[in-house]
Amino acid sequence: MPVRLPGSGGWAGMTTLALDVDTVLDRLDELASQRPVAARIVATSNNESAGAAELAAMLGADVALAAKVMKLANSAYFGLSGRVTSLPFAVTVVGFNTVRSIATVALAGLDEAAALPEGFWDVSVHLAAACGALGPSFQQTTADALCLGLLAQLGAALMHQADTSGYDELVATTDLGAARFSAETDRYGLSSPQLTAEALQHWRFSPAMVTALREVPGGQDGALVRTAYELTARMLSPGHRRLRLDGLSRHRVPESQAATRIAGIRADVAALRAALGLS
């Protein structure tokens, strides 16, 4: 599915780039072949009949993945520090979607990638914490919302792999959030969360999760992640040109709550960093 843009000018004087989404997804499949346990977990957690014991048995075949799930389950973020002593219990604590998201990070090579966009994991952890904190306001569980934030930047990593110098320039000259989505769309034909949605659809994630990412730039179902991007930008970029939370969230998160929300998210970021081995 090649995406070709009209004209030759592009955004901010940059030339446009034909991004072939099918080729990007084929490369992901090549990476997936190198992580068979992660691939099995992603495939199996689609199956509603799969239980925690079955998923835990698969995890046990990949020590690194199992350790991450155990560490997360025992983290301050989930409030069970030191009390989770088995993989089946850990899977139950963090939830199938979280296990699947951790496996997807490994499947896409993000945990071992030598070159990622500037600040990739800093942004991803803040987005995960922000989505988790905001989730209940959007009728999402904290764990499921966290997964949206954790995976949202996958598309940014894929754009960076396809166009390293161009994407580095784009990141350096745009604000995180709406301005960057617009620049990505001008250059590649879609935004990074929308490219993430294509990848997750390819791996048969739930339609609700795919839609939530596909609609980040402006659709109703993208309001949670869109609001999380705005709060993340405020935390990471002091000069960020703010957009009101009321409009971004479809009035689920009033602007008057911004300071309180950010304080809580900062605390969650610290817990998640430690749990994911990023501190």
PDB file of C-alpha atoms in Angstrom:
ATOM      1  CA  MET A   1       0.000   0.000   0.000  1.00  0.00           C
ATOM      2  CA  PRO A   2       2.268   2.807  -1.197  1.00  0.00           C
ATOM      3  CA  VAL A   3       1.362   6.303  -0.001  1.00  0.00           C
ATOM      4  CA  ARG A   4       2.365   9.003  -2.461  1.00  0.00           C
ATOM      5  CA  LEU A   5       1.895  12.678  -1.855  1.00  0.00           C
ATOM      6  CA  PRO A   6       1.000  15.331  -4.442  1.00  0.00           C
ATOM      7  CA  GLY A   7       3.419  18.050  -5.417  1.00  0.00           C
ATOM      8  CA  SER A   8       7.153  18.340  -4.834  1.00  0.00           C
ATOM      9  CA  GLY A   9       7.492  20.855  -2.044  1.00  0.00           C
ATOM     10  CA  GLY A  10       6.612  18.904   1.072  1.00  0.00           C
ATOM     11  CA  TRP A  11       6.577  20.235   4.606  1.00  0.00           C
ATOM     12  CA  ALA A  12       8.895  23.116   5.563  1.00  0.00           C
ATOM     13  CA  GLY A  13      10.744  22.817   2.263  1.00  0.00           C
ATOM     14  CA  MET A  14      11.415  19.092   2.653  1.00  0.00           C
ATOM     15  CA  THR A  15      10.666  16.856  -0.296  1.00  0.00           C
ATOM     16  CA  THR A  16       7.820  14.426   0.106  1.00  0.00           C
ATOM     17  CA  LEU A  17       8.543  10.737   0.478  1.00  0.00           C
ATOM     18  CA  ALA A  18       6.639   7.798  -0.943  1.00  0.00           C
ATOM     19  CA  LEU A  19       6.139   5.521   2.073  1.00  0.00           C
ATOM     20  CA  ASP A  20       5.154   1.997   1.095  1.00  0.00           C
ATOM     21  CA  VAL A  21       3.284   0.735   4.131  1.00  0.00           C
ATOM     22  CA  ASP A  22       3.239  -2.842   2.837  1.00  0.00           C
ATOM     23  CA  THR A  23       7.040  -2.822   2.616  1.00  0.00           C
ATOM     24  CA  VAL A  24       7.261  -1.459   6.164  1.00  0.00           C
ATOM     25  CA  LEU A  25       4.999  -4.248   7.422  1.00  0.00           C
ATOM     26  CA  ASP A  26       6.986  -6.874   5.517  1.00  0.00           C
ATOM     27  CA  ARG A  27      10.116  -5.700   7.345  1.00  0.00           C
ATOM     28  CA  LEU A  28       8.285  -6.089  10.631  1.00  0.00           C
ATOM     29  CA  ASP A  29       7.471  -9.679   9.708  1.00  0.00           C
ATOM     30  CA  GLU A  30      11.155 -10.291   9.001  1.00  0.00           C
ATOM     31  CA  LEU A  31      12.003  -8.978  12.472  1.00  0.00           C
ATOM     32  CA  ALA A  32       9.233 -11.098  13.994  1.00  0.00           C
ATOM     33  CA  SER A  33      10.804 -14.244  12.565  1.00  0.00           C
ATOM     34  CA  GLN A  34      13.801 -13.558  14.812  1.00  0.00           C
ATOM     35  CA  ARG A  35      11.643 -13.460  17.969  1.00  0.00           C
ATOM     36  CA  PRO A  36       9.453 -16.577  17.698  1.00  0.00           C
ATOM     37  CA  VAL A  37       8.300 -16.551  21.331  1.00  0.00           C
ATOM     38  CA  ALA A  38       7.165 -12.947  21.103  1.00  0.00           C
ATOM     39  CA  ALA A  39       5.395 -13.749  17.817  1.00  0.00           C
ATOM     40  CA  ARG A  40       3.552 -16.683  19.427  1.00  0.00           C
ATOM     41  CA  ILE A  41       2.483 -14.508  22.363  1.00  0.00           C
ATOM     42  CA  VAL A  42       1.119 -11.797  20.065  1.00  0.00           C
ATOM     43  CA  ALA A  43      -0.766 -14.409  18.034  1.00  0.00           C
ATOM     44  CA  THR A  44      -2.060 -16.396  21.020  1.00  0.00           C
ATOM     45  CA  SER A  45      -3.285 -13.445  23.048  1.00  0.00           C
ATOM     46  CA  ASN A  46      -5.740 -12.801  20.183  1.00  0.00           C
ATOM     47  CA  ASN A  47      -7.448 -16.028  21.168  1.00  0.00           C
ATOM     48  CA  GLU A  48     -10.155 -15.368  23.744  1.00  0.00           C
ATOM     49  CA  SER A  49      -9.959 -18.979  24.908  1.00  0.00           C
ATOM     50  CA  ALA A  50      -6.281 -18.643  25.869  1.00  0.00           C
ATOM     51  CA  GLY A  51      -5.714 -18.576  29.632  1.00  0.00           C
ATOM     52  CA  ALA A  52      -3.065 -17.081  31.888  1.00  0.00           C
ATOM     53  CA  ALA A  53      -1.381 -20.468  32.333  1.00  0.00           C
ATOM     54  CA  GLU A  54      -1.022 -20.962  28.571  1.00  0.00           C
ATOM     55  CA  LEU A  55       0.395 -17.467  28.061  1.00  0.00           C
ATOM     56  CA  ALA A  56       2.726 -17.905  31.029  1.00  0.00           C
ATOM     57  CA  ALA A  57       4.032 -21.170  29.586  1.00  0.00           C
ATOM     58  CA  MET A  58       4.959 -19.367  26.380  1.00  0.00           C
ATOM     59  CA  LEU A  59       6.580 -16.528  28.307  1.00  0.00           C
ATOM     60  CA  GLY A  60       8.724 -19.029  30.143  1.00  0.00           C
ATOM     61  CA  ALA A  61      10.499 -19.839  26.886  1.00  0.00           C
ATOM     62  CA  ASP A  62      11.878 -16.293  26.653  1.00  0.00           C
ATOM     63  CA  VAL A  63      13.695 -15.341  29.834  1.00  0.00           C
ATOM     64  CA  ALA A  64      13.957 -11.658  28.937  1.00  0.00           C
ATOM     65  CA  LEU A  65      10.223 -11.285  28.248  1.00  0.00           C
ATOM     66  CA  ALA A  66       9.281 -13.276  31.346  1.00  0.00           C
ATOM     67  CA  ALA A  67      11.536 -11.090  33.497  1.00  0.00           C
ATOM     68  CA  LYS A  68       9.940  -7.912  32.150  1.00  0.00           C
ATOM     69  CA  VAL A  69       6.426  -9.158  32.875  1.00  0.00           C
ATOM     70  CA  MET A  70       7.399 -10.271  36.386  1.00  0.00           C
ATOM     71  CA  LYS A  71       9.142  -6.974  37.093  1.00  0.00           C
ATOM     72  CA  LEU A  72       6.158  -4.978  35.876  1.00  0.00           C
ATOM     73  CA  ALA A  73       3.692  -7.053  37.904  1.00  0.00           C
ATOM     74  CA  ASN A  74       5.792  -6.501  41.045  1.00  0.00           C
ATOM     75  CA  SER A  75       6.300  -2.793  40.397  1.00  0.00           C
ATOM     76  CA  ALA A  76       4.955   0.110  42.387  1.00  0.00           C
ATOM     77  CA  TYR A  77       2.786   0.933  39.368  1.00  0.00           C
ATOM     78  CA  PHE A  78       0.581  -2.116  39.966  1.00  0.00           C
ATOM     79  CA  GLY A  79       0.894  -1.869  43.746  1.00  0.00           C
ATOM     80  CA  LEU A  80       1.935  -5.471  44.396  1.00  0.00           C
ATOM     81  CA  SER A  81       5.640  -5.012  45.072  1.00  0.00           C
ATOM     82  CA  GLY A  82       7.249  -8.372  45.817  1.00  0.00           C
ATOM     83  CA  ARG A  83       3.977 -10.288  46.066  1.00  0.00           C
ATOM     84  CA  VAL A  84       3.848 -11.746  42.541  1.00  0.00           C
ATOM     85  CA  THR A  85       5.876 -14.951  42.539  1.00  0.00           C
ATOM     86  CA  SER A  86       4.610 -16.867  39.479  1.00  0.00           C
ATOM     87  CA  LEU A  87       4.236 -16.081  35.794  1.00  0.00           C
ATOM     88  CA  PRO A  88       0.516 -17.033  35.640  1.00  0.00           C
ATOM     89  CA  PHE A  89      -0.192 -14.621  38.491  1.00  0.00           C
ATOM     90  CA  ALA A  90       1.934 -11.943  36.798  1.00  0.00           C
ATOM     91  CA  VAL A  91      -0.051 -12.351  33.564  1.00  0.00           C
ATOM     92  CA  THR A  92      -3.282 -11.966  35.526  1.00  0.00           C
ATOM     93  CA  VAL A  93      -2.004  -8.852  37.338  1.00  0.00           C
ATOM     94  CA  VAL A  94      -0.812  -6.904  34.307  1.00  0.00           C
ATOM     95  CA  GLY A  95      -3.419  -8.249  31.871  1.00  0.00           C
ATOM     96  CA  PHE A  96      -3.229  -9.982  28.506  1.00  0.00           C
ATOM     97  CA  ASN A  97      -3.022  -6.712  26.567  1.00  0.00           C
ATOM     98  CA  THR A  98      -0.010  -5.592  28.591  1.00  0.00           C
ATOM     99  CA  VAL A  99       1.789  -8.905  28.024  1.00  0.00           C
ATOM    100  CA  ARG A 100       0.978  -8.613  24.357  1.00  0.00           C
ATOM    101  CA  SER A 101       2.257  -5.037  24.219  1.00  0.00           C
ATOM    102  CA  ILE A 102       5.555  -6.004  25.848  1.00  0.00           C
ATOM    103  CA  ALA A 103       5.875  -8.839  23.328  1.00  0.00           C
ATOM    104  CA  THR A 104       5.083  -6.419  20.488  1.00  0.00           C
ATOM    105  CA  VAL A 105       7.884  -4.095  21.600  1.00  0.00           C
ATOM    106  CA  ALA A 106      10.245  -7.062  21.354  1.00  0.00           C
ATOM    107  CA  LEU A 107       8.703  -8.239  18.083  1.00  0.00           C
ATOM    108  CA  ALA A 108       9.315  -4.840  16.462  1.00  0.00           C
ATOM    109  CA  GLY A 109      12.883  -4.797  17.752  1.00  0.00           C
ATOM    110  CA  LEU A 110      12.327  -1.633  19.774  1.00  0.00           C
ATOM    111  CA  ASP A 111      13.974  -3.075  22.872  1.00  0.00           C
ATOM    112  CA  GLU A 112      17.210  -3.677  20.975  1.00  0.00           C
ATOM    113  CA  ALA A 113      17.147  -1.009  18.270  1.00  0.00           C
ATOM    114  CA  ALA A 114      20.424   0.863  18.019  1.00  0.00           C
ATOM    115  CA  ALA A 115      18.797   3.864  16.340  1.00  0.00           C
ATOM    116  CA  LEU A 116      15.450   5.289  17.407  1.00  0.00           C
ATOM    117  CA  PRO A 117      14.023   8.811  17.077  1.00  0.00           C
ATOM    118  CA  GLU A 118      15.381  11.325  19.582  1.00  0.00           C
ATOM    119  CA  GLY A 119      13.761  10.799  22.983  1.00  0.00           C
ATOM    120  CA  PHE A 120      11.759   7.782  21.778  1.00  0.00           C
ATOM    121  CA  TRP A 121      11.529   5.923  25.091  1.00  0.00           C
ATOM    122  CA  ASP A 122      11.144   9.103  27.120  1.00  0.00           C
ATOM    123  CA  VAL A 123       8.089   9.990  25.034  1.00  0.00           C
ATOM    124  CA  SER A 124       6.757   6.420  25.058  1.00  0.00           C
ATOM    125  CA  VAL A 125       6.921   6.031  28.848  1.00  0.00           C
ATOM    126  CA  HIS A 126       5.257   9.419  29.390  1.00  0.00           C
ATOM    127  CA  LEU A 127       2.532   8.487  26.895  1.00  0.00           C
ATOM    128  CA  ALA A 128       1.989   5.145  28.625  1.00  0.00           C
ATOM    129  CA  ALA A 129       1.708   6.788  32.038  1.00  0.00           C
ATOM    130  CA  ALA A 130      -0.552   9.531  30.699  1.00  0.00           C
ATOM    131  CA  CYS A 131      -2.875   7.103  28.918  1.00  0.00           C
ATOM    132  CA  GLY A 132      -3.013   4.881  32.000  1.00  0.00           C
ATOM    133  CA  ALA A 133      -3.917   7.829  34.223  1.00  0.00           C
ATOM    134  CA  LEU A 134      -6.531   9.179  31.816  1.00  0.00           C
ATOM    135  CA  GLY A 135      -8.023   5.828  30.802  1.00  0.00           C
ATOM    136  CA  PRO A 136     -10.888   5.678  33.326  1.00  0.00           C
ATOM    137  CA  SER A 137     -12.132   9.067  32.089  1.00  0.00           C
ATOM    138  CA  PHE A 138     -12.560   7.449  28.676  1.00  0.00           C
ATOM    139  CA  GLN A 139     -14.144   4.197  29.936  1.00  0.00           C
ATOM    140  CA  GLN A 140     -10.847   2.320  29.505  1.00  0.00           C
ATOM    141  CA  THR A 141      -9.118   0.224  32.129  1.00  0.00           C
ATOM    142  CA  THR A 142      -5.789   1.617  33.290  1.00  0.00           C
ATOM    143  CA  ALA A 143      -3.875  -1.404  31.934  1.00  0.00           C
ATOM    144  CA  ASP A 144      -5.504  -1.307  28.485  1.00  0.00           C
ATOM    145  CA  ALA A 145      -5.017   2.453  28.212  1.00  0.00           C
ATOM    146  CA  LEU A 146      -1.371   2.081  29.224  1.00  0.00           C
ATOM    147  CA  CYS A 147      -0.884  -0.284  26.264  1.00  0.00           C
ATOM    148  CA  LEU A 148      -2.148   2.335  23.819  1.00  0.00           C
ATOM    149  CA  GLY A 149       0.408   4.814  25.084  1.00  0.00           C
ATOM    150  CA  LEU A 150       3.247   2.315  25.196  1.00  0.00           C
ATOM    151  CA  LEU A 151       2.751   1.311  21.543  1.00  0.00           C
ATOM    152  CA  ALA A 152       1.691   4.662  20.068  1.00  0.00           C
ATOM    153  CA  GLN A 153       5.233   5.619  19.018  1.00  0.00           C
ATOM    154  CA  LEU A 154       5.892   2.403  17.087  1.00  0.00           C
ATOM    155  CA  GLY A 155       4.999   4.271  13.894  1.00  0.00           C
ATOM    156  CA  ALA A 156       7.570   6.964  14.693  1.00  0.00           C
ATOM    157  CA  ALA A 157      10.269   4.292  14.970  1.00  0.00           C
ATOM    158  CA  LEU A 158       9.205   2.821  11.620  1.00  0.00           C
ATOM    159  CA  MET A 159       9.287   6.242   9.938  1.00  0.00           C
ATOM    160  CA  HIS A 160      12.736   6.838  11.400  1.00  0.00           C
ATOM    161  CA  GLN A 161      13.963   3.500  10.032  1.00  0.00           C
ATOM    162  CA  ALA A 162      12.635   4.337   6.554  1.00  0.00           C
ATOM    163  CA  ASP A 163      13.874   7.941   6.459  1.00  0.00           C
ATOM    164  CA  THR A 164      16.401   8.491   9.248  1.00  0.00           C
ATOM    165  CA  SER A 165      17.804  11.933   8.435  1.00  0.00           C
ATOM    166  CA  GLY A 166      14.454  13.265   7.249  1.00  0.00           C
ATOM    167  CA  TYR A 167      12.623  12.088  10.334  1.00  0.00           C
ATOM    168  CA  ASP A 168      15.362  13.414  12.626  1.00  0.00           C
ATOM    169  CA  GLU A 169      14.903  16.844  11.054  1.00  0.00           C
ATOM    170  CA  LEU A 170      11.135  16.596  11.397  1.00  0.00           C
ATOM    171  CA  VAL A 171      11.401  15.756  15.123  1.00  0.00           C
ATOM    172  CA  ALA A 172      13.911  18.548  15.713  1.00  0.00           C
ATOM    173  CA  THR A 173      11.698  21.200  14.120  1.00  0.00           C
ATOM    174  CA  THR A 174       8.166  20.290  15.275  1.00  0.00           C
ATOM    175  CA  ASP A 175       6.309  20.111  18.561  1.00  0.00           C
ATOM    176  CA  LEU A 176       5.182  16.706  19.769  1.00  0.00           C
ATOM    177  CA  GLY A 177       1.494  16.245  19.078  1.00  0.00           C
ATOM    178  CA  ALA A 178      -0.693  17.976  16.481  1.00  0.00           C
ATOM    179  CA  ALA A 179       2.115  19.894  14.760  1.00  0.00           C
ATOM    180  CA  ARG A 180       4.186  16.743  14.330  1.00  0.00           C
ATOM    181  CA  PHE A 181       1.225  14.683  13.124  1.00  0.00           C
ATOM    182  CA  SER A 182       0.602  17.337  10.459  1.00  0.00           C
ATOM    183  CA  ALA A 183       4.259  17.346   9.382  1.00  0.00           C
ATOM    184  CA  GLU A 184       4.350  13.535   9.245  1.00  0.00           C
ATOM    185  CA  THR A 185       1.210  13.473   7.124  1.00  0.00           C
ATOM    186  CA  ASP A 186       2.631  16.083   4.756  1.00  0.00           C
ATOM    187  CA  ARG A 187       5.819  14.065   4.305  1.00  0.00           C
ATOM    188  CA  TYR A 188       4.645  10.451   4.489  1.00  0.00           C
ATOM    189  CA  GLY A 189       0.910  10.518   3.822  1.00  0.00           C
ATOM    190  CA  LEU A 190      -0.072   9.472   7.354  1.00  0.00           C
ATOM    191  CA  SER A 191       0.875  10.283  10.940  1.00  0.00           C
ATOM    192  CA  SER A 192       3.009   8.064  13.182  1.00  0.00           C
ATOM    193  CA  PRO A 193       0.040   6.872  15.331  1.00  0.00           C
ATOM    194  CA  GLN A 194      -1.770   5.951  12.121  1.00  0.00           C
ATOM    195  CA  LEU A 195       1.233   3.920  10.978  1.00  0.00           C
ATOM    196  CA  THR A 196       1.203   2.224  14.389  1.00  0.00           C
ATOM    197  CA  ALA A 197      -2.458   1.389  13.765  1.00  0.00           C
ATOM    198  CA  GLU A 198      -1.545  -0.244  10.430  1.00  0.00           C
ATOM    199  CA  ALA A 199       1.094  -2.382  12.177  1.00  0.00           C
ATOM    200  CA  LEU A 200      -1.286  -3.445  14.942  1.00  0.00           C
ATOM    201  CA  GLN A 201      -4.011  -4.277  12.443  1.00  0.00           C
ATOM    202  CA  HIS A 202      -1.463  -6.382  10.565  1.00  0.00           C
ATOM    203  CA  TRP A 203      -0.825  -8.278  13.815  1.00  0.00           C
ATOM    204  CA  ARG A 204      -4.597  -8.600  14.435  1.00  0.00           C
ATOM    205  CA  PHE A 205      -4.911  -6.403  17.487  1.00  0.00           C
ATOM    206  CA  SER A 206      -8.467  -5.517  18.484  1.00  0.00           C
ATOM    207  CA  PRO A 207     -10.364  -3.170  16.137  1.00  0.00           C
ATOM    208  CA  ALA A 208     -10.968  -0.816  19.077  1.00  0.00           C
ATOM    209  CA  MET A 209      -7.243  -0.432  19.721  1.00  0.00           C
ATOM    210  CA  VAL A 210      -6.484   0.053  16.024  1.00  0.00           C
ATOM    211  CA  THR A 211      -9.215   2.694  15.693  1.00  0.00           C
ATOM    212  CA  ALA A 212      -8.053   4.521  18.830  1.00  0.00           C
ATOM    213  CA  LEU A 213      -4.625   5.014  17.229  1.00  0.00           C
ATOM    214  CA  ARG A 214      -5.854   5.610  13.691  1.00  0.00           C
ATOM    215  CA  GLU A 215      -8.013   8.508  14.905  1.00  0.00           C
ATOM    216  CA  VAL A 216      -5.393  10.235  17.107  1.00  0.00           C
ATOM    217  CA  PRO A 217      -4.930  13.198  14.733  1.00  0.00           C
ATOM    218  CA  GLY A 218      -8.602  14.186  14.908  1.00  0.00           C
ATOM    219  CA  GLY A 219     -11.210  11.447  15.263  1.00  0.00           C
ATOM    220  CA  GLN A 220     -13.498  10.940  18.247  1.00  0.00           C
ATOM    221  CA  ASP A 221     -12.003   7.573  19.219  1.00  0.00           C
ATOM    222  CA  GLY A 222      -8.502   9.058  19.257  1.00  0.00           C
ATOM    223  CA  ALA A 223      -9.268  11.499  22.068  1.00  0.00           C
ATOM    224  CA  LEU A 224      -7.539   9.522  24.842  1.00  0.00           C
ATOM    225  CA  VAL A 225      -4.169   9.168  23.095  1.00  0.00           C
ATOM    226  CA  ARG A 226      -4.444  12.671  21.612  1.00  0.00           C
ATOM    227  CA  THR A 227      -4.870  14.137  25.102  1.00  0.00           C
ATOM    228  CA  ALA A 228      -1.974  12.019  26.396  1.00  0.00           C
ATOM    229  CA  TYR A 229       0.263  13.441  23.648  1.00  0.00           C
ATOM    230  CA  GLU A 230      -0.617  16.980  24.724  1.00  0.00           C
ATOM    231  CA  LEU A 231       0.176  16.310  28.382  1.00  0.00           C
ATOM    232  CA  THR A 232       3.405  14.535  27.400  1.00  0.00           C
ATOM    233  CA  ALA A 233       4.453  17.510  25.287  1.00  0.00           C
ATOM    234  CA  ARG A 234       3.831  19.858  28.209  1.00  0.00           C
ATOM    235  CA  MET A 235       6.006  17.706  30.475  1.00  0.00           C
ATOM    236  CA  LEU A 236       8.867  17.197  28.032  1.00  0.00           C
ATOM    237  CA  SER A 237       8.890  20.474  26.070  1.00  0.00           C
ATOM    238  CA  PRO A 238       8.500  23.620  28.208  1.00  0.00           C
ATOM    239  CA  GLY A 239       8.148  25.787  25.079  1.00  0.00           C
ATOM    240  CA  HIS A 240       5.353  23.640  23.652  1.00  0.00           C
ATOM    241  CA  ARG A 241       2.461  25.631  22.193  1.00  0.00           C
ATOM    242  CA  ARG A 242      -0.420  24.372  24.282  1.00  0.00           C
ATOM    243  CA  LEU A 243      -3.762  23.164  23.029  1.00  0.00           C
ATOM    244  CA  ARG A 244      -6.657  23.100  25.479  1.00  0.00           C
ATOM    245  CA  LEU A 245      -7.429  19.726  26.984  1.00  0.00           C
ATOM    246  CA  ASP A 246     -11.185  20.328  26.815  1.00  0.00           C
ATOM    247  CA  GLY A 247     -11.253  20.239  23.012  1.00  0.00           C
ATOM    248  CA  LEU A 248      -8.630  17.519  22.580  1.00  0.00           C
ATOM    249  CA  SER A 249     -10.386  15.181  25.018  1.00  0.00           C
ATOM    250  CA  ARG A 250     -13.927  15.893  23.832  1.00  0.00           C
ATOM    251  CA  HIS A 251     -14.568  17.421  27.275  1.00  0.00           C
ATOM    252  CA  ARG A 252     -13.504  14.307  29.203  1.00  0.00           C
ATOM    253  CA  VAL A 253     -10.512  16.123  30.758  1.00  0.00           C
ATOM    254  CA  PRO A 254     -11.005  19.814  31.595  1.00  0.00           C
ATOM    255  CA  GLU A 255      -8.087  22.200  31.269  1.00  0.00           C
ATOM    256  CA  SER A 256      -8.510  23.074  34.957  1.00  0.00           C
ATOM    257  CA  GLN A 257      -7.236  19.568  35.847  1.00  0.00           C
ATOM    258  CA  ALA A 258      -3.981  19.888  33.889  1.00  0.00           C
ATOM    259  CA  ALA A 259      -1.619  20.584  36.800  1.00  0.00           C
ATOM    260  CA  THR A 260      -3.086  17.813  38.972  1.00  0.00           C
ATOM    261  CA  ARG A 261      -3.012  15.317  36.111  1.00  0.00           C
ATOM    262  CA  ILE A 262       0.603  16.125  35.263  1.00  0.00           C
ATOM    263  CA  ALA A 263       1.725  15.706  38.875  1.00  0.00           C
ATOM    264  CA  GLY A 264       0.165  12.246  39.021  1.00  0.00           C
ATOM    265  CA  ILE A 265       1.570  11.230  35.647  1.00  0.00           C
ATOM    266  CA  ARG A 266       5.099  12.246  36.670  1.00  0.00           C
ATOM    267  CA  ALA A 267       4.904   9.878  39.646  1.00  0.00           C
ATOM    268  CA  ASP A 268       3.657   7.063  37.391  1.00  0.00           C
ATOM    269  CA  VAL A 269       6.485   7.718  34.905  1.00  0.00           C
ATOM    270  CA  ALA A 270       9.060   7.058  37.609  1.00  0.00           C
ATOM    271  CA  ALA A 271       7.391   3.763  38.554  1.00  0.00           C
ATOM    272  CA  LEU A 272       7.071   2.661  34.923  1.00  0.00           C
ATOM    273  CA  ARG A 273      10.674   3.525  34.107  1.00  0.00           C
ATOM    274  CA  ALA A 274      11.860   1.276  36.905  1.00  0.00           C
ATOM    275  CA  ALA A 275       9.442  -1.500  35.979  1.00  0.00           C
ATOM    276  CA  LEU A 276      10.433  -1.465  32.302  1.00  0.00           C
ATOM    277  CA  GLY A 277      14.135  -1.288  33.051  1.00  0.00           C
ATOM    278  CA  LEU A 278      14.552   2.204  31.594  1.00  0.00           C
ATOM    279  CA  SER A 279      15.792   4.047  34.677  1.00  0.00           C
TER     280      SER A 279
END
